[in-house]
């Protein structure tokens, strides 16, 4: 996939966020945010998985490679996981991946893990807004400028 | 009909306007136009309501006309509508797992109401992600499993009893598990019930007896469900039976042991008013009507050799050698009805509760009113046992309050306090009753009339949440509140204050939610599958919820839900079989037998095959979370329908606009 396919240039930097949501808690939370009309910026894309424990580091790296400025992994609260302990696997994996991102120079701050239940629509929207702001402060992912996407800050 | 090349993906994209829900924000025609340019897409269609009959017929027509082998529906949410479109595809000959659902309503148009351009751009991205994923989807088969013909009902309050009775009458064996020594739940403690003012136990008692008589119901009182394994149709349940220290077969419930027991502990059934012995019969109408010995409070637990009950029992039913026992049962369906509790004002000393003797809760007052209660129905105040002549009822204590619990108790507490005031007023018209309220919620048949009746009887309604209750030396109390209708601050002196405490989750709710994996709503109570159309279903197959555990409700609604769960459960029991998802794990020959996935699997569904030096999946146990697939270092383990390449197809097409 070539860099020329990214839409560019940005008039103002609008972070592109990918949220991996588990089917049972967080995806339902995202739906509830919609049903309740809690707004958040449209730069967010949701990828549904059955359990947050399914999210492999390679999904996260590929999301960055494909234009994401920030990645969020969301799952059920500890103890509430539909699959008993899949979310704890996710937590461990995200922690390790954050270290790798730091090492690679992207910064650990671009990857976040949040527990969002099916009843926390408001929290879902707040997390999306908050994370978008955090990524705005960090600026566009350096990978994009590396592969030729115009960085408005440079 | 168009000819299809071998192995060619032929994708149809169906964009739904959902009336104006999607169409009012997202430019659906633009989305469909864009979809048509994507590789593999052979046709697109925009419908006002894709889920409608004509919308589904449109999908099926396109499948036939264009020989589609993949369907992408861009509409609401798969959580509610995926099953609909799966059936639609199957009917037209496309395997249901070749459907890709793209959420452009709940997670797009509703999210970005004021940004139509951003929402349309996002919808296009989402559709592109869906199309690329659809290309890689593979057909899967659901497996069919038999449904065990037994049912489990957790909680024997009025909702659980109704569920058990309905299923029992249909001929299914029911295990009715109740934590307390008697069935009956909260309703057994009420004096009268609104709006008819029927005697509560007089209508509940016969029902309790009926439950006990039903030959298909096996009551397991003084027992708790401690573990649930398995899946729809095939649950294996472990039940803990607490020792009663009474031989149920010999005991007649005569209560001689209770009379002779030298111990006095606050009587829980009477909300702490009066006392009971360590040996006691829960209440006169208890089912089973058998004594129970609470060893914690028994002198024997202090090492004393008390034999009072042993001597009193003529039938020799007392047996201190009993121990905690466990039993395992197999059931096909589970009905969860653990009930609710009322808010406890003690920790925060709301309105002086716990500080002043004459501030009590509605449940306590209910027992004072009850002819079978500690005072035989004579209302007295705790500080000096005098009859109160002025009573203040405060509504919404521990509900509709940002400091404790923002949720409303569904009008139950409004009606509750009103009913108690009416009962008093009917007995003694000279008594003054004040009800402090924020809003009166009297929303079902006969309730508004009940409210009018309260006013006609001279009960005074003061609209305002009291700021404080001030205790006087003589035990009287001054309620300080702003009367928001008159715009004045009032200080009303009363003899007794009754707090209308809100409905809050039972301490067991969390345990049950974690044990069965039923999500909880914002109020902490169990969440139904759909608030409108699945009010007694849960997201789990074969598990249903009834009564106060899924939201505050009054008795008729709890009974209706009990029957509702029974009929929902019977659908599975009657057919005797059900289908389970085809989304499971599978390993291939590239497995190196490292066993990392075996440790990660929460169900023990993976077993190493020593001979082949690889790990194999036991299909029936696997629930399809995909944790193993994420763990596998060589990519030998896959989660069907969420294969690495299928998820990657979405990830690689997240933002790239072609």
PDB file of C-alpha atoms in Angstrom, chain B residues 150-414:
ATOM      1  CA  UNK B 150     -33.889 -29.287  33.056  1.00  0.00           C
ATOM      2  CA  UNK B 151     -34.028 -25.634  34.050  1.00  0.00           C
ATOM      3  CA  UNK B 152     -32.358 -23.644  36.799  1.00  0.00           C
ATOM      4  CA  UNK B 153     -34.003 -20.663  38.453  1.00  0.00           C
ATOM      5  CA  UNK B 154     -31.792 -18.534  40.691  1.00  0.00           C
ATOM      6  CA  UNK B 155     -33.824 -16.722  43.334  1.00  0.00           C
ATOM      7  CA  UNK B 156     -37.261 -17.661  44.605  1.00  0.00           C
ATOM      8  CA  UNK B 157     -38.865 -14.269  44.985  1.00  0.00           C
ATOM      9  CA  UNK B 158     -42.124 -13.635  43.214  1.00  0.00           C
ATOM     10  CA  UNK B 159     -40.437 -13.403  39.774  1.00  0.00           C
ATOM     11  CA  UNK B 160     -38.386 -16.587  40.185  1.00  0.00           C
ATOM     12  CA  UNK B 161     -41.369 -18.468  41.630  1.00  0.00           C
ATOM     13  CA  UNK B 162     -43.514 -17.510  38.665  1.00  0.00           C
ATOM     14  CA  UNK B 163     -40.821 -18.611  36.208  1.00  0.00           C
ATOM     15  CA  UNK B 164     -40.390 -21.937  38.014  1.00  0.00           C
ATOM     16  CA  UNK B 165     -44.127 -22.560  38.164  1.00  0.00           C
ATOM     17  CA  UNK B 166     -44.670 -21.828  34.488  1.00  0.00           C
ATOM     18  CA  UNK B 167     -41.839 -24.125  33.434  1.00  0.00           C
ATOM     19  CA  UNK B 168     -42.965 -26.778  35.925  1.00  0.00           C
ATOM     20  CA  UNK B 169     -46.500 -26.639  34.560  1.00  0.00           C
ATOM     21  CA  UNK B 170     -45.132 -27.127  31.054  1.00  0.00           C
ATOM     22  CA  UNK B 171     -43.576 -30.340  32.291  1.00  0.00           C
ATOM     23  CA  UNK B 172     -39.940 -29.331  32.636  1.00  0.00           C
ATOM     24  CA  UNK B 173     -37.956 -30.167  35.729  1.00  0.00           C
ATOM     25  CA  UNK B 174     -36.891 -27.009  37.549  1.00  0.00           C
ATOM     26  CA  UNK B 175     -34.209 -26.520  40.200  1.00  0.00           C
ATOM     27  CA  UNK B 176     -35.340 -23.486  42.185  1.00  0.00           C
ATOM     28  CA  UNK B 177     -32.371 -22.248  44.175  1.00  0.00           C
ATOM     29  CA  UNK B 178     -32.958 -19.793  47.026  1.00  0.00           C
ATOM     30  CA  UNK B 179     -30.290 -18.360  49.298  1.00  0.00           C
ATOM     31  CA  UNK B 180     -32.611 -17.837  52.265  1.00  0.00           C
ATOM     32  CA  UNK B 181     -34.102 -20.703  54.286  1.00  0.00           C
ATOM     33  CA  UNK B 182     -37.546 -19.975  52.802  1.00  0.00           C
ATOM     34  CA  UNK B 183     -38.787 -19.017  49.370  1.00  0.00           C
ATOM     35  CA  UNK B 184     -40.930 -15.885  48.963  1.00  0.00           C
ATOM     36  CA  UNK B 185     -38.373 -13.109  48.660  1.00  0.00           C
ATOM     37  CA  UNK B 186     -39.121  -9.472  49.432  1.00  0.00           C
ATOM     38  CA  UNK B 187     -42.831  -9.730  48.826  1.00  0.00           C
ATOM     39  CA  UNK B 188     -43.218 -12.020  51.850  1.00  0.00           C
ATOM     40  CA  UNK B 189     -42.163  -9.119  54.065  1.00  0.00           C
ATOM     41  CA  UNK B 190     -44.632  -6.548  52.795  1.00  0.00           C
ATOM     42  CA  UNK B 191     -47.795  -5.790  54.685  1.00  0.00           C
ATOM     43  CA  UNK B 192     -50.098  -4.672  51.897  1.00  0.00           C
ATOM     44  CA  UNK B 193     -49.437  -4.093  48.230  1.00  0.00           C
ATOM     45  CA  UNK B 194     -50.469  -1.096  46.148  1.00  0.00           C
ATOM     46  CA  UNK B 195     -52.755  -0.059  44.546  1.00  0.00           C
ATOM     47  CA  UNK B 196     -55.290  -2.637  45.766  1.00  0.00           C
ATOM     48  CA  UNK B 197     -54.015  -2.821  49.348  1.00  0.00           C
ATOM     49  CA  UNK B 198     -54.248  -6.615  49.263  1.00  0.00           C
ATOM     50  CA  UNK B 199     -52.545  -8.370  52.122  1.00  0.00           C
ATOM     51  CA  UNK B 200     -49.211  -9.339  50.601  1.00  0.00           C
ATOM     52  CA  UNK B 201     -48.579 -12.677  52.287  1.00  0.00           C
ATOM     53  CA  UNK B 202     -52.245 -13.652  51.836  1.00  0.00           C
ATOM     54  CA  UNK B 203     -51.810 -13.598  48.067  1.00  0.00           C
ATOM     55  CA  UNK B 204     -48.213 -14.793  48.060  1.00  0.00           C
ATOM     56  CA  UNK B 205     -48.610 -17.582  50.627  1.00  0.00           C
ATOM     57  CA  UNK B 206     -50.826 -19.806  48.458  1.00  0.00           C
ATOM     58  CA  UNK B 207     -48.461 -19.274  45.546  1.00  0.00           C
ATOM     59  CA  UNK B 208     -45.546 -20.405  47.698  1.00  0.00           C
ATOM     60  CA  UNK B 209     -47.440 -23.544  48.650  1.00  0.00           C
ATOM     61  CA  UNK B 210     -48.281 -24.163  45.000  1.00  0.00           C
ATOM     62  CA  UNK B 211     -44.599 -23.966  44.110  1.00  0.00           C
ATOM     63  CA  UNK B 212     -43.800 -26.518  46.790  1.00  0.00           C
ATOM     64  CA  UNK B 213     -46.590 -28.802  45.562  1.00  0.00           C
ATOM     65  CA  UNK B 214     -45.551 -28.668  41.932  1.00  0.00           C
ATOM     66  CA  UNK B 215     -43.982 -32.053  41.340  1.00  0.00           C
ATOM     67  CA  UNK B 216     -41.633 -30.700  38.680  1.00  0.00           C
ATOM     68  CA  UNK B 217     -40.083 -28.092  40.967  1.00  0.00           C
ATOM     69  CA  UNK B 218     -37.214 -29.049  43.196  1.00  0.00           C
ATOM     70  CA  UNK B 219     -36.791 -26.316  45.792  1.00  0.00           C
ATOM     71  CA  UNK B 220     -33.238 -25.918  47.011  1.00  0.00           C
ATOM     72  CA  UNK B 221     -33.575 -23.452  49.866  1.00  0.00           C
ATOM     73  CA  UNK B 222     -30.655 -22.182  51.942  1.00  0.00           C
ATOM     74  CA  UNK B 223     -28.509 -22.892  48.888  1.00  0.00           C
ATOM     75  CA  UNK B 224     -26.472 -20.831  46.472  1.00  0.00           C
ATOM     76  CA  UNK B 225     -25.190 -21.323  42.961  1.00  0.00           C
ATOM     77  CA  UNK B 226     -21.417 -21.097  43.185  1.00  0.00           C
ATOM     78  CA  UNK B 227     -20.237 -22.113  39.745  1.00  0.00           C
ATOM     79  CA  UNK B 228     -21.673 -22.299  36.246  1.00  0.00           C
ATOM     80  CA  UNK B 229     -19.841 -23.965  33.385  1.00  0.00           C
ATOM     81  CA  UNK B 230     -20.868 -24.825  29.852  1.00  0.00           C
ATOM     82  CA  UNK B 231     -22.999 -23.058  27.319  1.00  0.00           C
ATOM     83  CA  UNK B 232     -26.577 -22.776  26.059  1.00  0.00           C
ATOM     84  CA  UNK B 233     -28.395 -26.056  26.424  1.00  0.00           C
ATOM     85  CA  UNK B 234     -25.586 -27.626  28.391  1.00  0.00           C
ATOM     86  CA  UNK B 235     -24.833 -25.824  31.608  1.00  0.00           C
ATOM     87  CA  UNK B 236     -23.199 -27.585  34.503  1.00  0.00           C
ATOM     88  CA  UNK B 237     -24.105 -25.884  37.735  1.00  0.00           C
ATOM     89  CA  UNK B 238     -22.541 -26.329  41.160  1.00  0.00           C
ATOM     90  CA  UNK B 239     -24.843 -25.548  44.066  1.00  0.00           C
ATOM     91  CA  UNK B 240     -23.730 -25.080  47.633  1.00  0.00           C
ATOM     92  CA  UNK B 241     -26.180 -26.272  50.300  1.00  0.00           C
ATOM     93  CA  UNK B 242     -25.677 -24.592  53.629  1.00  0.00           C
ATOM     94  CA  UNK B 243     -26.236 -26.840  56.642  1.00  0.00           C
ATOM     95  CA  UNK B 244     -29.566 -26.186  58.355  1.00  0.00           C
ATOM     96  CA  UNK B 245     -28.624 -28.439  61.300  1.00  0.00           C
ATOM     97  CA  UNK B 246     -32.164 -29.717  61.008  1.00  0.00           C
ATOM     98  CA  UNK B 247     -33.296 -32.946  59.415  1.00  0.00           C
ATOM     99  CA  UNK B 248     -35.862 -31.602  56.963  1.00  0.00           C
ATOM    100  CA  UNK B 249     -37.610 -34.984  56.796  1.00  0.00           C
ATOM    101  CA  UNK B 250     -38.235 -35.073  60.534  1.00  0.00           C
ATOM    102  CA  UNK B 251     -38.898 -31.388  61.286  1.00  0.00           C
ATOM    103  CA  UNK B 252     -42.523 -30.271  61.287  1.00  0.00           C
ATOM    104  CA  UNK B 253     -41.884 -26.554  61.738  1.00  0.00           C
ATOM    105  CA  UNK B 254     -43.505 -26.564  65.176  1.00  0.00           C
ATOM    106  CA  UNK B 255     -40.961 -24.003  66.396  1.00  0.00           C
ATOM    107  CA  UNK B 256     -40.494 -25.639  69.808  1.00  0.00           C
ATOM    108  CA  UNK B 257     -36.734 -25.368  69.315  1.00  0.00           C
ATOM    109  CA  UNK B 258     -37.077 -21.646  68.598  1.00  0.00           C
ATOM    110  CA  UNK B 259     -39.064 -21.112  71.789  1.00  0.00           C
ATOM    111  CA  UNK B 260     -36.505 -22.861  73.955  1.00  0.00           C
ATOM    112  CA  UNK B 261     -33.426 -21.336  72.322  1.00  0.00           C
ATOM    113  CA  UNK B 262     -31.793 -19.052  74.913  1.00  0.00           C
ATOM    114  CA  UNK B 263     -30.120 -16.851  72.305  1.00  0.00           C
ATOM    115  CA  UNK B 264     -31.646 -13.580  71.118  1.00  0.00           C
ATOM    116  CA  UNK B 265     -30.535 -12.019  67.847  1.00  0.00           C
ATOM    117  CA  UNK B 266     -32.197  -9.195  65.879  1.00  0.00           C
ATOM    118  CA  UNK B 267     -34.926 -10.730  63.717  1.00  0.00           C
ATOM    119  CA  UNK B 268     -33.820 -10.189  60.136  1.00  0.00           C
ATOM    120  CA  UNK B 269     -37.219 -10.988  58.663  1.00  0.00           C
ATOM    121  CA  UNK B 270     -38.628  -8.120  60.759  1.00  0.00           C
ATOM    122  CA  UNK B 271     -35.886  -5.813  59.511  1.00  0.00           C
ATOM    123  CA  UNK B 272     -34.113  -6.039  62.848  1.00  0.00           C
ATOM    124  CA  UNK B 273     -37.147  -5.294  65.020  1.00  0.00           C
ATOM    125  CA  UNK B 274     -37.658  -7.844  67.794  1.00  0.00           C
ATOM    126  CA  UNK B 275     -35.553 -10.935  68.217  1.00  0.00           C
ATOM    127  CA  UNK B 276     -35.373 -14.539  67.182  1.00  0.00           C
ATOM    128  CA  UNK B 277     -33.404 -17.463  68.551  1.00  0.00           C
ATOM    129  CA  UNK B 278     -30.382 -19.051  66.920  1.00  0.00           C
ATOM    130  CA  UNK B 279     -32.845 -21.839  66.205  1.00  0.00           C
ATOM    131  CA  UNK B 280     -35.834 -20.366  64.398  1.00  0.00           C
ATOM    132  CA  UNK B 281     -38.533 -20.808  61.786  1.00  0.00           C
ATOM    133  CA  UNK B 282     -38.027 -18.035  59.202  1.00  0.00           C
ATOM    134  CA  UNK B 283     -41.663 -16.855  59.361  1.00  0.00           C
ATOM    135  CA  UNK B 284     -45.047 -18.487  59.897  1.00  0.00           C
ATOM    136  CA  UNK B 285     -45.799 -18.950  56.175  1.00  0.00           C
ATOM    137  CA  UNK B 286     -42.297 -20.145  55.285  1.00  0.00           C
ATOM    138  CA  UNK B 287     -41.890 -22.729  52.556  1.00  0.00           C
ATOM    139  CA  UNK B 288     -40.431 -25.146  53.382  1.00  0.00           C
ATOM    140  CA  UNK B 289     -41.910 -24.691  56.862  1.00  0.00           C
ATOM    141  CA  UNK B 290     -38.862 -26.034  58.646  1.00  0.00           C
ATOM    142  CA  UNK B 291     -36.668 -24.693  61.374  1.00  0.00           C
ATOM    143  CA  UNK B 292     -33.087 -23.618  60.773  1.00  0.00           C
ATOM    144  CA  UNK B 293     -30.215 -23.152  63.182  1.00  0.00           C
ATOM    145  CA  UNK B 294     -27.921 -20.253  62.591  1.00  0.00           C
ATOM    146  CA  UNK B 295     -24.756 -21.708  64.086  1.00  0.00           C
ATOM    147  CA  UNK B 296     -22.914 -18.400  64.022  1.00  0.00           C
ATOM    148  CA  UNK B 297     -25.128 -17.101  66.811  1.00  0.00           C
ATOM    149  CA  UNK B 298     -25.607 -20.449  68.575  1.00  0.00           C
ATOM    150  CA  UNK B 299     -23.994 -20.912  71.983  1.00  0.00           C
ATOM    151  CA  UNK B 300     -22.339 -24.044  70.606  1.00  0.00           C
ATOM    152  CA  UNK B 301     -20.156 -21.919  68.354  1.00  0.00           C
ATOM    153  CA  UNK B 302     -18.779 -20.387  71.579  1.00  0.00           C
ATOM    154  CA  UNK B 303     -17.990 -23.886  72.805  1.00  0.00           C
ATOM    155  CA  UNK B 304     -20.877 -24.060  75.251  1.00  0.00           C
ATOM    156  CA  UNK B 305     -22.767 -27.327  75.610  1.00  0.00           C
ATOM    157  CA  UNK B 306     -26.301 -25.953  75.193  1.00  0.00           C
ATOM    158  CA  UNK B 307     -28.895 -28.627  74.545  1.00  0.00           C
ATOM    159  CA  UNK B 308     -32.045 -26.520  74.766  1.00  0.00           C
ATOM    160  CA  UNK B 309     -33.208 -27.210  71.215  1.00  0.00           C
ATOM    161  CA  UNK B 310     -32.177 -30.858  71.304  1.00  0.00           C
ATOM    162  CA  UNK B 311     -34.335 -31.348  74.378  1.00  0.00           C
ATOM    163  CA  UNK B 312     -37.243 -29.336  72.954  1.00  0.00           C
ATOM    164  CA  UNK B 313     -37.476 -31.230  69.680  1.00  0.00           C
ATOM    165  CA  UNK B 314     -39.677 -34.227  70.227  1.00  0.00           C
ATOM    166  CA  UNK B 315     -38.944 -35.677  66.820  1.00  0.00           C
ATOM    167  CA  UNK B 316     -35.194 -35.557  67.184  1.00  0.00           C
ATOM    168  CA  UNK B 317     -34.807 -33.505  64.034  1.00  0.00           C
ATOM    169  CA  UNK B 318     -31.832 -31.521  65.214  1.00  0.00           C
ATOM    170  CA  UNK B 319     -28.550 -32.676  63.785  1.00  0.00           C
ATOM    171  CA  UNK B 320     -25.411 -30.694  64.548  1.00  0.00           C
ATOM    172  CA  UNK B 321     -23.282 -33.067  62.500  1.00  0.00           C
ATOM    173  CA  UNK B 322     -24.534 -31.619  59.208  1.00  0.00           C
ATOM    174  CA  UNK B 323     -21.946 -30.022  56.960  1.00  0.00           C
ATOM    175  CA  UNK B 324     -21.903 -27.802  53.914  1.00  0.00           C
ATOM    176  CA  UNK B 325     -22.681 -29.905  50.848  1.00  0.00           C
ATOM    177  CA  UNK B 326     -22.284 -29.394  47.145  1.00  0.00           C
ATOM    178  CA  UNK B 327     -24.321 -30.825  44.342  1.00  0.00           C
ATOM    179  CA  UNK B 328     -23.916 -30.643  40.585  1.00  0.00           C
ATOM    180  CA  UNK B 329     -26.842 -30.410  38.223  1.00  0.00           C
ATOM    181  CA  UNK B 330     -27.090 -30.230  34.443  1.00  0.00           C
ATOM    182  CA  UNK B 331     -29.525 -27.747  32.958  1.00  0.00           C
ATOM    183  CA  UNK B 332     -30.338 -26.403  29.516  1.00  0.00           C
ATOM    184  CA  UNK B 333     -31.479 -22.934  30.537  1.00  0.00           C
ATOM    185  CA  UNK B 334     -30.895 -20.558  33.430  1.00  0.00           C
ATOM    186  CA  UNK B 335     -33.318 -17.939  34.724  1.00  0.00           C
ATOM    187  CA  UNK B 336     -31.733 -15.322  36.926  1.00  0.00           C
ATOM    188  CA  UNK B 337     -34.007 -13.580  39.431  1.00  0.00           C
ATOM    189  CA  UNK B 338     -31.949 -12.637  42.477  1.00  0.00           C
ATOM    190  CA  UNK B 339     -34.033  -9.559  43.295  1.00  0.00           C
ATOM    191  CA  UNK B 340     -32.952  -6.266  44.795  1.00  0.00           C
ATOM    192  CA  UNK B 341     -32.293  -4.586  48.109  1.00  0.00           C
ATOM    193  CA  UNK B 342     -33.244  -1.160  49.328  1.00  0.00           C
ATOM    194  CA  UNK B 343     -30.642   1.539  49.860  1.00  0.00           C
ATOM    195  CA  UNK B 344     -28.982   1.457  53.282  1.00  0.00           C
ATOM    196  CA  UNK B 345     -29.008   4.975  54.779  1.00  0.00           C
ATOM    197  CA  UNK B 346     -26.908   3.984  57.797  1.00  0.00           C
ATOM    198  CA  UNK B 347     -23.343   4.620  56.540  1.00  0.00           C
ATOM    199  CA  UNK B 348     -24.148   8.196  55.548  1.00  0.00           C
ATOM    200  CA  UNK B 349     -26.668   8.752  58.327  1.00  0.00           C
ATOM    201  CA  UNK B 350     -29.078  10.182  55.765  1.00  0.00           C
ATOM    202  CA  UNK B 351     -31.641  12.390  57.517  1.00  0.00           C
ATOM    203  CA  UNK B 352     -30.296  11.254  60.867  1.00  0.00           C
ATOM    204  CA  UNK B 353     -30.918   7.560  60.228  1.00  0.00           C
ATOM    205  CA  UNK B 354     -28.772   5.654  62.694  1.00  0.00           C
ATOM    206  CA  UNK B 355     -28.483   8.761  64.897  1.00  0.00           C
ATOM    207  CA  UNK B 356     -32.128   9.248  65.822  1.00  0.00           C
ATOM    208  CA  UNK B 357     -34.213   6.228  66.857  1.00  0.00           C
ATOM    209  CA  UNK B 358     -37.325   7.658  65.265  1.00  0.00           C
ATOM    210  CA  UNK B 359     -35.944   7.825  61.752  1.00  0.00           C
ATOM    211  CA  UNK B 360     -36.702   4.493  60.076  1.00  0.00           C
ATOM    212  CA  UNK B 361     -36.852   3.084  56.539  1.00  0.00           C
ATOM    213  CA  UNK B 362     -39.935   2.049  54.584  1.00  0.00           C
ATOM    214  CA  UNK B 363     -39.087  -1.638  54.886  1.00  0.00           C
ATOM    215  CA  UNK B 364     -38.860  -1.254  58.669  1.00  0.00           C
ATOM    216  CA  UNK B 365     -42.144   0.624  58.702  1.00  0.00           C
ATOM    217  CA  UNK B 366     -43.663  -2.109  56.571  1.00  0.00           C
ATOM    218  CA  UNK B 367     -42.938  -4.615  59.341  1.00  0.00           C
ATOM    219  CA  UNK B 368     -44.420  -2.289  61.983  1.00  0.00           C
ATOM    220  CA  UNK B 369     -47.614  -2.088  59.963  1.00  0.00           C
ATOM    221  CA  UNK B 370     -47.775  -5.843  59.466  1.00  0.00           C
ATOM    222  CA  UNK B 371     -50.207  -7.765  61.655  1.00  0.00           C
ATOM    223  CA  UNK B 372     -47.639 -10.574  61.767  1.00  0.00           C
ATOM    224  CA  UNK B 373     -44.861  -8.096  62.532  1.00  0.00           C
ATOM    225  CA  UNK B 374     -43.086  -7.334  65.811  1.00  0.00           C
ATOM    226  CA  UNK B 375     -45.861  -5.048  67.089  1.00  0.00           C
ATOM    227  CA  UNK B 376     -48.731  -7.002  65.568  1.00  0.00           C
ATOM    228  CA  UNK B 377     -49.582  -4.115  63.362  1.00  0.00           C
ATOM    229  CA  UNK B 378     -49.622  -1.381  66.018  1.00  0.00           C
ATOM    230  CA  UNK B 379     -47.493   1.438  64.758  1.00  0.00           C
ATOM    231  CA  UNK B 380     -45.248   2.707  67.512  1.00  0.00           C
ATOM    232  CA  UNK B 381     -42.100   4.719  67.398  1.00  0.00           C
ATOM    233  CA  UNK B 382     -38.869   3.039  68.485  1.00  0.00           C
ATOM    234  CA  UNK B 383     -37.645   5.628  71.033  1.00  0.00           C
ATOM    235  CA  UNK B 384     -40.526   5.463  73.529  1.00  0.00           C
ATOM    236  CA  UNK B 385     -43.011   2.973  72.064  1.00  0.00           C
ATOM    237  CA  UNK B 386     -45.631   5.744  71.824  1.00  0.00           C
ATOM    238  CA  UNK B 387     -48.040   5.872  68.945  1.00  0.00           C
ATOM    239  CA  UNK B 388     -46.889   8.537  66.488  1.00  0.00           C
ATOM    240  CA  UNK B 389     -49.584  11.029  65.505  1.00  0.00           C
ATOM    241  CA  UNK B 390     -47.568  13.024  62.983  1.00  0.00           C
ATOM    242  CA  UNK B 391     -45.557  11.204  60.390  1.00  0.00           C
ATOM    243  CA  UNK B 392     -43.172  12.509  57.769  1.00  0.00           C
ATOM    244  CA  UNK B 393     -42.439  10.354  54.725  1.00  0.00           C
ATOM    245  CA  UNK B 394     -39.397  11.353  52.693  1.00  0.00           C
ATOM    246  CA  UNK B 395     -39.230  10.043  49.115  1.00  0.00           C
ATOM    247  CA  UNK B 396     -36.118   9.466  47.005  1.00  0.00           C
ATOM    248  CA  UNK B 397     -33.642   8.611  49.762  1.00  0.00           C
ATOM    249  CA  UNK B 398     -30.735   6.958  47.985  1.00  0.00           C
ATOM    250  CA  UNK B 399     -32.299   7.512  44.596  1.00  0.00           C
ATOM    251  CA  UNK B 400     -32.384  10.478  42.204  1.00  0.00           C
ATOM    252  CA  UNK B 401     -29.478  11.835  44.177  1.00  0.00           C
ATOM    253  CA  UNK B 402     -26.049  12.598  42.727  1.00  0.00           C
ATOM    254  CA  UNK B 403     -24.419  11.849  46.069  1.00  0.00           C
ATOM    255  CA  UNK B 404     -25.708   8.299  46.371  1.00  0.00           C
ATOM    256  CA  UNK B 405     -27.550   6.948  43.372  1.00  0.00           C
ATOM    257  CA  UNK B 406     -28.800   9.030  40.468  1.00  0.00           C
ATOM    258  CA  UNK B 407     -31.303   6.447  39.258  1.00  0.00           C
ATOM    259  CA  UNK B 408     -35.002   6.553  39.967  1.00  0.00           C
ATOM    260  CA  UNK B 409     -36.560   3.540  41.620  1.00  0.00           C
ATOM    261  CA  UNK B 410     -39.184   3.427  38.933  1.00  0.00           C
ATOM    262  CA  UNK B 411     -41.924   4.970  41.034  1.00  0.00           C
ATOM    263  CA  UNK B 412     -41.944   1.994  43.393  1.00  0.00           C
ATOM    264  CA  UNK B 413     -40.874   4.119  46.380  1.00  0.00           C
ATOM    265  CA  UNK B 414     -43.398   6.886  45.578  1.00  0.00           C
TER     266      UNK B 414
END
